XYZ file of C-alpha atoms in Angstrom:
527
model
C 37.833 -12.434 -13.296
C 34.614 -13.634 -11.594
C 32.890 -11.539 -9.044
C 33.574 -12.532 -5.492
C 32.016 -11.444 -2.119
C 32.019 -12.562 1.514
C 28.223 -12.981 1.309
C 26.063 -13.400 -1.789
C 22.253 -13.052 -1.620
C 19.592 -14.700 -3.784
C 16.812 -12.161 -4.094
C 16.524 -8.639 -2.920
C 13.585 -8.780 -0.458
C 13.621 -6.635 2.562
C 15.133 -9.326 4.786
C 18.001 -9.927 2.343
C 18.653 -6.173 2.154
C 18.589 -5.797 5.896
C 21.056 -8.626 6.316
C 23.335 -7.234 3.649
C 23.252 -3.763 5.283
C 24.240 -5.273 8.643
C 26.922 -7.458 7.265
C 28.415 -4.616 5.215
C 28.471 -2.380 8.271
C 30.544 -5.151 9.952
C 33.056 -5.048 7.121
C 31.714 -7.955 4.912
C 31.689 -7.501 1.148
C 28.135 -8.288 -0.064
C 26.396 -8.894 -3.389
C 22.719 -9.053 -3.808
C 21.147 -10.495 -7.000
C 17.483 -9.975 -7.885
C 15.730 -11.256 -11.025
C 13.209 -8.399 -11.156
C 14.046 -4.949 -12.343
C 13.302 -3.487 -8.973
C 14.499 -4.517 -5.525
C 12.112 -5.071 -2.637
C 10.208 -8.453 -3.207
C 6.793 -7.874 -1.784
C 7.566 -4.301 -0.770
C 7.003 -2.368 -4.040
C 5.532 1.017 -4.792
C 4.502 1.985 -8.268
C 2.191 4.345 -10.150
C 0.019 1.399 -11.117
C -3.175 3.202 -11.981
C -2.425 6.787 -13.214
C 0.577 9.046 -13.240
C 1.015 10.691 -9.829
C -0.796 7.975 -7.856
C 1.742 5.939 -5.921
C 0.416 2.571 -4.758
C 2.058 0.091 -2.355
C 1.444 -2.929 -4.536
C 1.588 -5.435 -1.678
C 2.939 -4.675 1.927
C 2.221 -1.234 3.259
C 2.336 -1.197 7.030
C 5.859 -0.324 8.271
C 5.103 -0.689 11.991
C 7.150 -3.847 12.359
C 10.050 -2.271 10.491
C 10.012 0.990 12.525
C 9.884 -1.021 15.827
C 12.519 -3.603 14.815
C 15.918 -4.118 16.351
C 17.311 -3.597 12.938
C 15.720 -0.165 12.565
C 16.923 0.755 16.087
C 20.560 0.088 14.933
C 20.508 1.260 11.380
C 17.555 3.664 11.127
C 19.682 6.806 11.478
C 21.971 5.714 8.655
C 18.898 4.883 6.472
C 17.362 8.296 7.104
C 20.494 9.739 5.642
C 19.429 7.958 2.451
C 15.953 9.337 2.351
C 13.974 6.900 4.552
C 11.029 8.841 5.890
C 8.026 7.551 7.945
C 4.575 8.911 8.484
C 2.650 8.143 11.726
C -1.029 7.237 11.699
C -2.960 8.107 14.888
C -6.180 6.513 13.750
C -5.122 2.998 12.953
C -7.898 0.614 12.066
C -11.746 0.346 12.132
C -14.405 -2.089 11.238
C -17.940 -0.854 10.276
C -20.968 -3.111 10.235
C -24.005 -2.945 7.814
C -26.021 -1.641 10.751
C -23.778 1.497 10.988
C -22.132 0.508 14.289
C -18.366 0.443 14.318
C -15.299 0.094 16.385
C -11.869 1.544 15.751
C -8.477 1.848 17.456
C -6.750 5.133 17.660
C -3.503 5.991 19.500
C -5.595 8.116 21.902
C -6.765 5.678 24.545
C -9.712 7.940 25.534
C -11.140 7.758 21.949
C -10.647 4.039 21.645
C -12.125 3.232 25.127
C -15.105 5.603 24.368
C -15.904 3.731 21.201
C -15.704 0.445 23.097
C -17.922 1.687 25.895
C -20.481 2.876 23.409
C -20.875 -0.646 22.313
C -20.588 -2.256 25.726
C -19.720 -0.518 29.090
C -17.973 -3.714 30.144
C -15.882 -3.752 27.013
C -14.843 -0.075 27.580
C -13.430 -1.012 30.978
C -11.984 -4.241 29.581
C -10.086 -2.457 26.969
C -8.578 -0.085 29.390
C -7.620 -2.956 31.709
C -5.995 -4.993 28.838
C -4.042 -2.010 27.727
C -2.826 -1.268 31.245
C -1.303 -4.682 31.520
C 0.274 -4.639 28.080
C 3.551 -3.047 29.102
C 4.159 -6.030 31.349
C 3.200 -8.569 28.566
C 5.040 -6.944 25.628
C 8.577 -7.816 26.595
C 7.803 -11.477 26.818
C 5.854 -11.510 23.554
C 8.182 -9.338 21.507
C 11.070 -11.135 23.062
C 9.741 -14.336 21.662
C 9.165 -12.987 18.280
C 12.544 -11.331 18.106
C 14.598 -14.313 19.288
C 16.125 -17.118 17.226
C 14.221 -20.376 17.529
C 16.431 -22.555 19.677
C 15.811 -24.598 22.792
C 18.316 -22.377 24.635
C 16.565 -19.153 23.719
C 13.099 -20.623 24.514
C 14.357 -21.848 27.747
C 15.720 -18.434 28.704
C 12.503 -16.727 27.586
C 10.399 -19.222 29.653
C 12.439 -18.843 32.704
C 12.308 -15.011 32.436
C 8.498 -15.155 32.071
C 8.144 -17.564 35.010
C 10.247 -15.365 37.218
C 8.201 -12.204 36.245
C 4.816 -13.678 36.035
C 4.755 -16.811 38.143
C 3.194 -20.117 37.225
C -0.328 -18.740 36.720
C 0.877 -15.765 34.605
C 3.050 -18.051 32.533
C 0.083 -20.380 31.872
C -1.933 -17.443 30.887
C 0.775 -16.465 28.337
C 0.828 -19.996 26.970
C -2.909 -19.965 26.647
C -2.786 -16.804 24.513
C -0.194 -18.355 22.308
C -2.394 -21.377 21.493
C -5.896 -19.933 21.558
C -7.986 -19.326 18.485
C -9.144 -15.822 17.784
C -12.657 -16.742 18.471
C -11.820 -18.298 21.881
C -9.835 -15.344 22.904
C -12.144 -12.583 21.657
C -15.361 -14.149 22.999
C -13.669 -14.594 26.291
C -12.593 -11.074 26.488
C -15.265 -8.917 24.868
C -19.040 -8.787 24.535
C -19.505 -6.545 21.543
C -19.417 -8.439 18.182
C -18.079 -5.235 16.537
C -14.959 -5.356 18.741
C -14.459 -8.994 18.145
C -14.682 -8.574 14.377
C -12.329 -5.534 14.337
C -9.601 -7.622 16.059
C -10.285 -11.011 14.385
C -9.612 -9.400 11.067
C -5.915 -9.169 11.984
C -5.793 -12.960 12.356
C -6.945 -13.274 8.757
C -3.858 -11.287 7.685
C -1.683 -14.244 8.870
C -3.837 -17.142 7.702
C -5.827 -17.457 10.994
C -9.535 -17.749 10.530
C -11.508 -17.373 13.745
C -11.475 -20.927 14.787
C -7.882 -21.943 14.143
C -5.554 -22.423 17.073
C -2.650 -20.154 17.637
C -4.332 -17.188 15.969
C -5.195 -15.100 19.057
C -1.758 -13.638 19.485
C -1.998 -11.502 16.396
C -5.312 -9.698 17.029
C -4.027 -9.046 20.590
C -0.669 -7.703 19.590
C -2.015 -5.502 16.755
C -4.707 -4.101 18.943
C -2.478 -3.357 21.920
C 0.616 -2.244 19.949
C -1.533 0.137 17.805
C -3.096 1.526 20.918
C 0.307 2.183 22.355
C 2.236 3.387 19.323
C -0.060 4.009 16.456
C 0.752 2.872 12.987
C 3.551 3.877 10.565
C 3.685 4.013 6.804
C 6.400 5.202 4.355
C 6.317 8.729 3.200
C 5.533 8.552 -0.587
C 5.385 4.736 -0.423
C 6.638 1.725 1.403
C 9.551 1.461 -0.885
C 11.166 4.148 1.014
C 12.729 1.407 3.126
C 13.948 -0.370 0.061
C 15.457 2.599 -1.652
C 17.276 3.553 1.581
C 18.713 0.121 2.198
C 19.877 -0.269 -1.406
C 21.610 3.196 -1.119
C 23.183 2.303 2.129
C 24.555 -0.994 0.734
C 26.192 0.903 -2.112
C 27.660 3.428 0.351
C 29.209 0.569 2.320
C 30.820 -0.840 -0.862
C 28.232 -3.566 -1.585
C 26.281 -4.174 -4.756
C 22.569 -4.743 -5.476
C 22.049 -6.137 -8.951
C 18.611 -6.139 -10.512
C 17.547 -7.941 -13.629
C 19.981 -10.593 -12.454
C 18.223 -13.939 -12.076
C 19.969 -16.608 -10.082
C 19.454 -19.982 -11.619
C 21.659 -22.172 -9.353
C 23.508 -22.205 -6.124
C 26.969 -23.789 -6.485
C 27.868 -26.290 -3.851
C 30.606 -28.814 -3.719
C 31.619 -31.338 -1.033
C 28.554 -30.246 1.071
C 29.522 -26.591 1.013
C 28.058 -23.656 -0.833
C 30.576 -21.455 -2.591
C 28.580 -19.251 -4.962
C 25.834 -18.788 -7.492
C 25.256 -18.960 -11.207
C 23.203 -16.256 -13.097
C 20.848 -16.873 -16.015
C 23.410 -15.261 -18.310
C 25.995 -17.788 -17.150
C 27.885 -15.469 -14.867
C 29.436 -17.150 -11.859
C 29.606 -15.268 -8.601
C 31.733 -16.632 -5.757
C 30.884 -16.491 -2.046
C 33.699 -16.827 0.370
C 31.643 -17.006 3.608
C 27.934 -17.420 2.960
C 25.216 -17.835 0.287
C 21.901 -16.545 1.701
C 18.705 -17.343 -0.198
C 15.535 -15.393 0.274
C 13.270 -17.856 -1.445
C 10.452 -20.288 -0.637
C 11.725 -23.611 0.638
C 10.380 -25.707 -2.306
C 12.190 -23.327 -4.659
C 15.444 -23.729 -2.889
C 15.597 -27.548 -3.253
C 13.937 -27.882 -6.698
C 15.043 -24.793 -8.654
C 18.328 -23.616 -7.053
C 19.742 -26.985 -5.861
C 17.795 -29.286 -8.203
C 20.596 -29.874 -10.566
C 22.658 -31.272 -7.789
C 20.014 -33.655 -6.279
C 18.788 -31.158 -3.788
C 20.518 -30.440 -0.458
C 21.736 -33.962 -0.019
C 19.445 -34.329 3.036
C 16.338 -36.438 2.006
C 14.418 -35.279 5.114
C 15.095 -31.542 4.598
C 14.218 -31.785 0.837
C 10.962 -33.620 1.636
C 9.976 -31.045 4.249
C 10.782 -28.152 1.912
C 8.653 -29.586 -0.836
C 5.737 -30.116 1.629
C 6.034 -26.585 3.036
C 2.407 -25.385 3.270
C 1.372 -22.213 1.758
C -1.772 -20.351 2.744
C -4.704 -19.327 0.649
C -4.400 -16.637 -2.000
C -4.730 -12.859 -1.872
C -6.031 -10.505 -4.411
C -4.901 -6.842 -4.676
C -7.031 -4.022 -6.144
C -5.578 -0.541 -6.444
C -7.795 2.411 -7.059
C -7.088 6.013 -8.002
C -9.961 8.117 -6.571
C -11.187 11.500 -6.764
C -12.082 11.486 -3.109
C -12.040 9.140 -0.226
C -15.118 6.791 0.266
C -18.004 8.315 2.035
C -18.565 5.620 4.686
C -22.103 5.150 5.786
C -21.052 4.393 9.302
C -19.695 7.935 9.811
C -17.341 10.599 8.391
C -14.825 9.684 11.001
C -13.857 6.497 9.233
C -12.083 8.557 6.508
C -9.314 9.275 9.041
C -8.355 5.627 9.497
C -5.372 3.986 7.796
C -7.235 0.659 7.517
C -10.927 -0.075 7.235
C -11.787 -3.773 7.424
C -15.076 -4.890 5.890
C -16.016 -8.064 7.743
C -19.046 -7.600 10.077
C -18.526 -10.668 12.205
C -16.424 -13.694 12.981
C -18.802 -16.161 11.260
C -18.539 -14.267 8.082
C -14.712 -14.555 8.110
C -14.904 -18.270 8.986
C -17.156 -18.999 5.920
C -15.030 -16.872 3.636
C -11.933 -18.807 4.739
C -13.535 -22.169 4.381
C -14.873 -21.274 0.927
C -11.357 -20.132 -0.251
C -9.676 -23.267 1.244
C -12.232 -25.394 -0.747
C -11.189 -23.595 -3.919
C -14.295 -21.419 -4.120
C -14.413 -17.692 -4.827
C -15.907 -16.562 -1.531
C -19.376 -14.998 -1.547
C -18.138 -12.200 0.797
C -14.390 -12.135 1.538
C -12.681 -10.092 4.091
C -11.809 -6.797 2.390
C -8.973 -4.680 3.840
C -9.235 -1.057 2.568
C -6.138 0.964 3.020
C -6.550 4.733 2.933
C -2.879 5.691 2.901
C -3.498 9.182 1.400
C -5.550 10.037 4.385
C -2.307 9.902 6.279
C 0.199 10.633 3.567
C -1.279 12.990 0.911
C 2.050 12.962 -1.009
C 1.030 9.679 -2.658
C -1.621 11.316 -5.010
C -2.231 14.617 -6.791
C -3.773 17.333 -4.671
C -7.179 16.584 -3.444
C -7.164 13.094 -4.881
C -6.493 9.697 -3.243
C -5.302 6.152 -3.556
C -7.170 3.065 -2.249
C -5.215 -0.101 -1.316
C -7.704 -2.991 -1.361
C -6.551 -6.314 -0.171
C -8.972 -9.345 -0.483
C -8.555 -12.094 2.041
C -8.998 -14.946 1.428
C -9.345 -16.274 -2.081
C -8.205 -19.558 -3.634
C -4.935 -19.869 -5.577
C -6.639 -22.309 -7.908
C -10.282 -21.778 -8.568
C -12.684 -24.736 -8.405
C -15.899 -22.777 -8.486
C -17.826 -19.679 -7.271
C -19.568 -19.862 -3.953
C -22.071 -17.287 -5.211
C -22.660 -19.051 -8.441
C -22.290 -16.139 -10.746
C -18.613 -16.376 -12.027
C -18.219 -19.360 -14.341
C -14.534 -18.838 -15.082
C -12.064 -21.047 -13.202
C -8.900 -19.409 -14.522
C -7.782 -16.108 -12.759
C -6.981 -14.485 -16.033
C -10.708 -14.593 -16.846
C -12.216 -14.412 -13.367
C -10.046 -11.599 -11.930
C -11.864 -8.591 -13.157
C -15.301 -10.086 -12.491
C -14.283 -10.833 -8.938
C -12.819 -7.417 -8.498
C -16.272 -6.061 -9.493
C -17.732 -8.153 -6.561
C -15.325 -6.543 -4.222
C -16.162 -3.041 -5.456
C -19.885 -3.861 -5.010
C -19.135 -4.781 -1.334
C -17.215 -1.492 -0.759
C -20.082 0.362 -2.411
C -22.528 -1.283 0.142
C -20.501 0.328 2.951
C -19.700 3.599 1.133
C -22.201 4.369 -1.586
C -20.922 6.379 -4.460
C -17.371 4.985 -4.268
C -17.631 3.577 -7.793
C -18.254 6.991 -9.240
C -15.024 8.246 -7.725
C -12.764 5.782 -9.413
C -10.396 7.332 -11.865
C -8.220 4.291 -12.452
C -8.156 0.625 -11.384
C -5.379 -1.959 -11.248
C -6.020 -5.603 -10.284
C -3.472 -8.314 -9.354
C -4.866 -11.802 -8.881
C -3.193 -14.564 -6.941
C -1.641 -15.767 -10.276
C -0.270 -12.302 -10.811
C 1.207 -12.067 -7.429
C 3.107 -15.376 -7.871
C 4.193 -14.278 -11.313
C 5.654 -11.227 -9.961
C 7.129 -12.869 -6.922
C 7.558 -16.741 -7.017
C 7.843 -16.762 -3.191
C 4.108 -15.982 -3.043
C 2.968 -19.452 -4.111
C -0.594 -19.465 -5.110
C -0.932 -15.796 -4.331
C -0.032 -16.562 -0.628
C 0.993 -12.993 0.377
C 2.727 -14.115 3.636
C 4.842 -16.819 1.928
C 3.664 -19.680 4.047
C 0.928 -20.589 6.567
C 1.693 -19.478 10.190
C -0.393 -22.324 11.797
C 1.152 -23.764 14.963
C 2.526 -26.801 13.044
C 4.514 -24.485 10.852
C 5.562 -21.700 13.222
C 8.137 -21.192 15.927
C 10.274 -24.103 16.128
C 8.587 -25.585 13.085
C 9.222 -22.808 10.684
C 9.991 -23.647 7.893
C 10.168 -27.161 9.164
C 11.042 -28.960 12.322
C 14.741 -29.002 13.008
C 15.504 -26.113 10.628
C 14.237 -23.026 12.350
C 17.639 -21.210 12.682
C 17.972 -20.341 8.938
C 20.510 -23.091 8.362
C 20.286 -25.817 5.616
C 22.102 -29.101 5.231
C 24.572 -27.412 2.877
C 27.304 -25.743 4.851
C 27.395 -21.883 4.386
C 23.978 -21.918 2.714
C 21.200 -20.107 4.581
C 17.574 -19.610 4.066
C 15.774 -16.399 5.107
C 12.494 -14.510 4.220
C 8.874 -14.755 5.329
C 8.828 -18.595 4.927
C 11.349 -18.775 7.845
C 11.087 -17.672 11.445
C 9.711 -15.245 12.507
C 7.483 -15.233 9.393
C 5.666 -12.552 7.390
C 5.635 -8.810 7.709
C 8.184 -6.120 7.186
C 10.085 -6.629 10.437
C 13.448 -7.681 8.957
C 13.617 -10.386 11.602
C 15.156 -13.312 9.813
C 17.663 -11.207 7.851
C 18.860 -9.182 10.818
C 19.038 -12.119 13.205
C 20.942 -14.311 10.825
C 23.317 -11.375 9.932
C 24.118 -10.893 13.592
C 24.947 -14.519 13.994
C 27.188 -14.569 10.936
C 28.940 -11.379 12.044
C 29.128 -12.367 15.600
C 27.318 -9.202 16.793
């Protein structure tokens, strides 16, 4: 007899698992099917370099997860299955070649003093901005945590207008549409502060001069100032293992090594899936796909002429992915000795990008298909916060390179001739290590093991990361909010009845916030 569930999930990314947890807690039978041997999608932790060194291969920051409505409802149950979080008081910092640096710590006095040391006016501005954050946060997080419908947007707009008045509402709209450069140059004098915050725009495909990118530097800076950061004890996969265990406890199933090759749909209604081994799995109430839009129509619905809606299918195929990302994981005998100061060893993140112009150039080079001369380098020092991830006295280093091209057309520096990532990857990783070495001399001598994943490797591991796009789709204004993944389809529906699309390619986008999975599950379950 074929398997049958109320809801069947294609892919076991964290959004799918969150949705399955919620539906199962409401009495739905759920089956989650994942082609890889491990659940989690872009949330994976492995001993990638040497035994005993646990590396978050992709996503690492669990702040969105810990602050999510999903965690507020289900966190206690997940803790019973081993979910454990570690707070980081010193969140992120950006040194410059001159040795000057700025960093955000949860202690407002420390952060404001660093800002004041660079600019007295900036020290006061930081305090003032943080003082107003509690009044701004409900509107911004309310927007990011709401389904994208005209009704919800109207309600949010009315609430903001009543609380803030016309002028305050216009200021909020200005923030949502401003570029990082416009916002940061208006607010701060010191280039070090501007660079430290602008780096967060690059995390979501917003170079300094792209409209709509100001929100993310603002939110990251203020939220980290208010709450600090959070990572998973022993690895980010603590959330994945806990959700898988919770689903099993509630009677559901998470099957790995089970590739879905087709979504069954007849008479305009989805009723199940087909696995690579020919197994048929029936879905009585919903099929939920955690895949990129193009893969949904071409791979999973392709044998039935797509969704049946030519406009939807065209939009899915034209869904725009951002530039690529490279990951370098290092096992170290000791943390880097940062030239800017010993204090940088305490920070979870160290961004290597001295100014906005450097980020703008790196982004433009990557978008042109060139290996950037000097990309933004995000150095994660997880073992400074969670020593359990490495043998005693030793460390891991999580190095994320933003941005790089998915397809190489050349090298902006003119020193790497290869245009295939299989050949260029290690050489480009050497360039990245050279840049780290310039900020922290002697780092290379501390390397015990190295593991590199190029954009091609990221896509091979997870087809949703097209071209190595680690956020599964650009967040530019034309593909965000009501337009994510495409105009008219921001509520996780598809033209096929009972078929839903979730994941980072859908609203509210990238990050480990469980937003799309939880919001859809609440709608399906009615609460």
